[in-house]
mmCIF file of C-alpha atoms in Angstrom:
data_model
loop_
_atom_site.group_PDB
_atom_site.id
_atom_site.type_symbol
_atom_site.label_atom_id
_atom_site.label_comp_id
_atom_site.label_asym_id
_atom_site.label_seq_id
_atom_site.Cartn_x
_atom_site.Cartn_y
_atom_site.Cartn_z
ATOM 1 C CA MET A 211 0.000 0.000 0.000
ATOM 2 C CA PRO A 212 1.377 3.451 -0.911
ATOM 3 C CA ARG A 213 2.786 5.480 1.962
ATOM 4 C CA ILE A 214 0.736 8.540 1.040
ATOM 5 C CA SER A 215 -2.485 8.717 -0.895
ATOM 6 C CA SER A 216 -2.790 9.764 -4.473
ATOM 7 C CA VAL A 217 -4.672 13.002 -4.854
ATOM 8 C CA THR A 218 -7.664 13.186 -7.160
ATOM 9 C CA ARG A 219 -8.834 16.287 -8.997
ATOM 10 C CA ASP A 220 -11.786 16.873 -6.679
ATOM 11 C CA GLN A 221 -9.462 16.830 -3.649
ATOM 12 C CA LEU A 222 -7.583 19.837 -5.015
ATOM 13 C CA SER A 223 -8.569 23.450 -4.582
ATOM 14 C CA GLU A 224 -10.206 25.044 -7.590
ATOM 15 C CA GLU A 225 -6.972 26.960 -8.207
ATOM 16 C CA ASP A 226 -4.842 23.778 -8.079
ATOM 17 C CA GLN A 227 -7.074 21.751 -10.390
ATOM 18 C CA GLN A 228 -5.258 23.369 -13.323
ATOM 19 C CA TYR A 229 -2.145 21.361 -12.412
ATOM 20 C CA HIS A 230 -4.088 18.109 -12.462
ATOM 21 C CA ASP A 231 -5.629 19.068 -15.801
ATOM 22 C CA ALA A 232 -2.233 19.919 -17.306
ATOM 23 C CA ILE A 233 -0.906 16.466 -16.349
ATOM 24 C CA VAL A 234 -3.962 14.831 -17.912
ATOM 25 C CA GLY A 235 -3.427 16.984 -20.996
ATOM 26 C CA THR A 236 0.044 15.579 -21.656
ATOM 27 C CA ARG A 237 -0.418 12.039 -20.340
ATOM 28 C CA GLY A 238 -4.102 11.245 -20.726
ATOM 29 C CA SER A 239 -4.585 10.571 -17.007
ATOM 30 C CA VAL A 240 -2.976 10.948 -13.599
ATOM 31 C CA ARG A 241 -1.200 7.730 -12.616
ATOM 32 C CA GLY A 242 2.015 6.434 -11.135
ATOM 33 C CA PRO A 243 4.072 9.155 -9.491
ATOM 34 C CA PHE A 244 1.726 11.989 -10.390
ATOM 35 C CA GLY A 245 -1.066 11.071 -7.984
ATOM 36 C CA VAL A 246 1.493 11.210 -5.169
ATOM 37 C CA LEU A 247 3.146 14.352 -6.529
ATOM 38 C CA LEU A 248 -0.211 16.130 -6.558
ATOM 39 C CA ASN A 249 0.101 16.321 -2.775
ATOM 40 C CA SER A 250 2.192 19.336 -3.836
ATOM 41 C CA PRO A 251 0.375 20.550 -6.978
ATOM 42 C CA LYS A 252 2.981 23.102 -8.097
ATOM 43 C CA LEU A 253 5.760 20.539 -7.711
ATOM 44 C CA ALA A 254 3.710 18.008 -9.681
ATOM 45 C CA ALA A 255 3.285 20.548 -12.462
ATOM 46 C CA ARG A 256 6.994 21.320 -12.659
ATOM 47 C CA VAL A 257 7.974 17.654 -12.702
ATOM 48 C CA ALA A 258 5.318 16.993 -15.344
ATOM 49 C CA ASP A 259 6.578 19.894 -17.488
ATOM 50 C CA THR A 260 10.131 18.571 -17.524
ATOM 51 C CA GLY A 261 8.868 15.078 -18.262
ATOM 52 C CA ALA A 262 6.612 16.316 -21.046
ATOM 53 C CA PHE A 263 9.533 18.093 -22.699
ATOM 54 C CA VAL A 264 11.992 15.202 -22.583
ATOM 55 C CA ARG A 265 9.333 12.636 -23.488
ATOM 56 C CA PHE A 266 7.242 14.418 -26.090
ATOM 57 C CA GLU A 267 9.217 17.381 -27.456
ATOM 58 C CA PHE A 268 12.748 15.943 -27.555
ATOM 59 C CA GLU A 269 13.105 14.940 -31.185
ATOM 60 C CA GLN A 270 14.765 11.553 -31.024
ATOM 61 C CA PRO A 271 13.000 8.293 -31.892
ATOM 62 C CA GLU A 272 10.661 6.994 -29.183
ATOM 63 C CA SER A 273 12.516 3.686 -29.282
ATOM 64 C CA LEU A 274 15.746 5.365 -28.165
ATOM 65 C CA LYS A 275 14.077 7.442 -25.455
ATOM 66 C CA GLU A 276 12.304 4.361 -24.096
ATOM 67 C CA THR A 277 15.530 2.350 -24.170
ATOM 68 C CA LEU A 278 17.195 4.988 -22.009
ATOM 69 C CA ILE A 279 14.180 5.158 -19.663
ATOM 70 C CA ILE A 280 14.037 1.401 -19.055
ATOM 71 C CA ALA A 281 17.807 1.314 -18.557
ATOM 72 C CA THR A 282 17.375 4.016 -15.904
ATOM 73 C CA ALA A 283 14.461 2.149 -14.304
ATOM 74 C CA ARG A 284 16.538 -1.049 -14.232
ATOM 75 C CA GLU A 285 19.425 0.692 -12.505
ATOM 76 C CA MET A 286 16.984 1.976 -9.879
ATOM 77 C CA LYS A 287 15.301 -1.453 -9.643
ATOM 78 C CA GLN A 288 11.993 0.374 -10.070
ATOM 79 C CA GLN A 289 9.342 -2.136 -11.175
ATOM 80 C CA TYR A 290 6.534 0.365 -11.829
ATOM 81 C CA GLU A 291 8.672 2.579 -14.032
ATOM 82 C CA PHE A 292 10.190 -0.369 -15.870
ATOM 83 C CA SER A 293 6.839 -2.063 -16.475
ATOM 84 C CA ALA A 294 5.164 1.125 -17.711
ATOM 85 C CA HIS A 295 8.009 1.980 -20.059
ATOM 86 C CA ALA A 296 8.731 -1.563 -21.255
ATOM 87 C CA ARG A 297 5.183 -1.502 -22.643
ATOM 88 C CA LEU A 298 5.915 1.823 -24.355
ATOM 89 C CA ALA A 299 9.275 0.508 -25.585
ATOM 90 C CA ARG A 300 7.532 -2.459 -27.204
ATOM 91 C CA GLN A 301 5.038 -0.110 -28.861
ATOM 92 C CA ALA A 302 7.953 1.983 -30.143
ATOM 93 C CA GLY A 303 9.569 -1.060 -31.744
ATOM 94 C CA VAL A 304 12.249 -1.939 -29.188
ATOM 95 C CA SER A 305 12.886 -5.665 -29.517
ATOM 96 C CA GLU A 306 11.924 -8.080 -26.778
ATOM 97 C CA ASP A 307 15.559 -9.255 -26.708
ATOM 98 C CA THR A 308 16.704 -5.706 -25.902
ATOM 99 C CA ILE A 309 14.050 -5.250 -23.221
ATOM 100 C CA GLN A 310 14.946 -8.577 -21.607
ATOM 101 C CA ALA A 311 18.691 -7.860 -21.745
ATOM 102 C CA ILE A 312 18.073 -4.594 -19.905
ATOM 103 C CA ALA A 313 15.636 -6.202 -17.436
ATOM 104 C CA ASN A 314 18.072 -9.041 -16.691
ATOM 105 C CA GLY A 315 21.029 -6.688 -16.299
ATOM 106 C CA THR A 316 23.087 -8.200 -19.112
ATOM 107 C CA ALA A 317 22.913 -5.141 -21.392
ATOM 108 C CA PRO A 318 24.735 -3.492 -23.037
ATOM 109 C CA ALA A 319 26.241 -6.892 -23.923
ATOM 110 C CA GLY A 320 24.278 -8.227 -26.859
ATOM 111 C CA LEU A 321 23.062 -4.793 -27.932
ATOM 112 C CA GLU A 322 24.359 -2.834 -30.883
ATOM 113 C CA GLY A 323 24.516 0.718 -32.108
ATOM 114 C CA ASP A 324 22.465 3.398 -30.422
ATOM 115 C CA GLU A 325 20.887 1.019 -27.909
ATOM 116 C CA ALA A 326 24.282 -0.160 -26.653
ATOM 117 C CA LEU A 327 25.579 3.406 -26.521
ATOM 118 C CA LEU A 328 22.591 4.671 -24.524
ATOM 119 C CA VAL A 329 22.591 1.787 -22.044
ATOM 120 C CA ASN A 330 26.340 2.182 -21.529
ATOM 121 C CA TYR A 331 25.853 5.930 -20.988
ATOM 122 C CA VAL A 332 23.208 5.255 -18.313
ATOM 123 C CA HIS A 333 25.429 2.644 -16.652
ATOM 124 C CA GLU A 334 28.423 4.958 -16.474
ATOM 125 C CA LEU A 335 26.347 7.859 -15.219
ATOM 126 C CA LEU A 336 24.437 5.896 -12.569
ATOM 127 C CA ARG A 337 26.957 3.247 -11.546
ATOM 128 C CA ASN A 338 30.171 5.235 -11.780
ATOM 129 C CA HIS A 339 28.685 8.682 -11.133
ATOM 130 C CA GLN A 340 30.714 9.938 -14.057
ATOM 131 C CA VAL A 341 30.916 9.441 -17.796
ATOM 132 C CA SER A 342 34.195 8.529 -19.456
ATOM 133 C CA ASP A 343 35.622 10.824 -22.094
ATOM 134 C CA ALA A 344 35.236 8.036 -24.673
ATOM 135 C CA THR A 345 31.561 7.508 -23.915
ATOM 136 C CA PHE A 346 30.834 11.225 -23.816
ATOM 137 C CA LYS A 347 32.587 11.665 -27.177
ATOM 138 C CA ALA A 348 30.612 8.760 -28.625
ATOM 139 C CA MET A 349 27.361 10.346 -27.405
ATOM 140 C CA THR A 350 28.156 13.804 -28.755
ATOM 141 C CA ASP A 351 29.533 12.413 -32.027
ATOM 142 C CA ARG A 352 26.314 10.463 -32.527
ATOM 143 C CA PHE A 353 23.669 12.789 -31.059
ATOM 144 C CA GLY A 354 25.328 16.201 -30.784
ATOM 145 C CA GLU A 355 25.764 18.227 -27.619
ATOM 146 C CA LYS A 356 22.150 19.382 -27.364
ATOM 147 C CA ASP A 357 20.628 15.908 -27.641
ATOM 148 C CA THR A 358 23.273 14.480 -25.308
ATOM 149 C CA LEU A 359 22.038 17.086 -22.836
ATOM 150 C CA HIS A 360 18.445 16.034 -23.510
ATOM 151 C CA PHE A 361 19.246 12.336 -23.007
ATOM 152 C CA THR A 362 21.015 13.219 -19.747
ATOM 153 C CA VAL A 363 18.007 15.171 -18.478
ATOM 154 C CA LEU A 364 15.715 12.326 -19.596
ATOM 155 C CA CYS A 365 17.760 9.985 -17.411
ATOM 156 C CA GLY A 366 17.678 12.475 -14.537
ATOM 157 C CA HIS A 367 13.933 12.943 -14.847
ATOM 158 C CA TYR A 368 13.357 9.198 -14.587
ATOM 159 C CA LEU A 369 15.706 9.029 -11.604
ATOM 160 C CA LEU A 370 13.409 11.549 -9.926
ATOM 161 C CA VAL A 371 10.325 9.561 -10.912
ATOM 162 C CA ALA A 372 11.922 6.335 -9.641
ATOM 163 C CA GLN A 373 12.730 7.955 -6.314
ATOM 164 C CA VAL A 374 9.137 9.126 -5.870
ATOM 165 C CA LEU A 375 7.733 5.719 -6.827
ATOM 166 C CA THR A 376 10.160 3.938 -4.505
ATOM 167 C CA ALA A 377 9.997 6.244 -1.482
ATOM 168 C CA PHE A 378 6.210 6.311 -1.480
ATOM 169 C CA GLU A 379 5.842 2.633 -2.409
ATOM 170 C CA VAL A 380 3.578 3.229 -5.382
ATOM 171 C CA GLU A 381 2.262 -0.177 -6.382
ATOM 172 C CA LEU A 382 2.039 -1.588 -9.867
ATOM 173 C CA GLY A 383 -1.148 -0.541 -11.588
ATOM 174 C CA GLU A 384 -3.802 -2.810 -12.994
ATOM 175 C CA GLY A 385 -2.457 -4.868 -15.870
ATOM 176 C CA MET A 386 1.179 -4.195 -14.958
ATOM 177 C CA ASP A 387 3.615 -7.024 -14.243
ATOM 178 C CA LYS A 388 7.006 -7.137 -12.563
ATOM 179 C CA GLU A 389 9.568 -7.370 -15.319
ATOM 180 C CA ILE A 390 12.853 -6.925 -13.458
ATOM 181 C CA PRO A 391 13.960 -10.216 -11.909
ATOM 182 C CA ASP A 392 14.427 -10.190 -8.121
#
């Protein structure tokens, strides 16, 4: 059971309902971390704005963004985030082999090209707390400085989301399955 309740629209003041509505506008509904975040409506809005930019306005293929997100979720051992984004990764055309390699912790071994580069980037950033010159050069050579920045913020955003989901023990939603092995 979650440590704090999710907030519904009718629990918010009339003034704060705009934040709920903005989240629904970009995501279709309030779920996962956003119900918890709405305990602080302005914070929820700011987190949602950053997420909306790196998810929906950052012009890289959805398959690459979702690969980076599930790699981040795997490093945080965050089942909700991984399950939600593995579904989106599949819809974006990420292969089941890639998803399973990330879930099982064997990636980037067995991956190629952009997927291997992005998973390695996440690993260096989150495991080593630094990125090697070679990996940074590979990222900027492939994606440019601006999109390397965007991928980095995408990773950071999903670290924030993972922390909220974990700290407040947000449970898997209906139809979601654990995908990261224990």
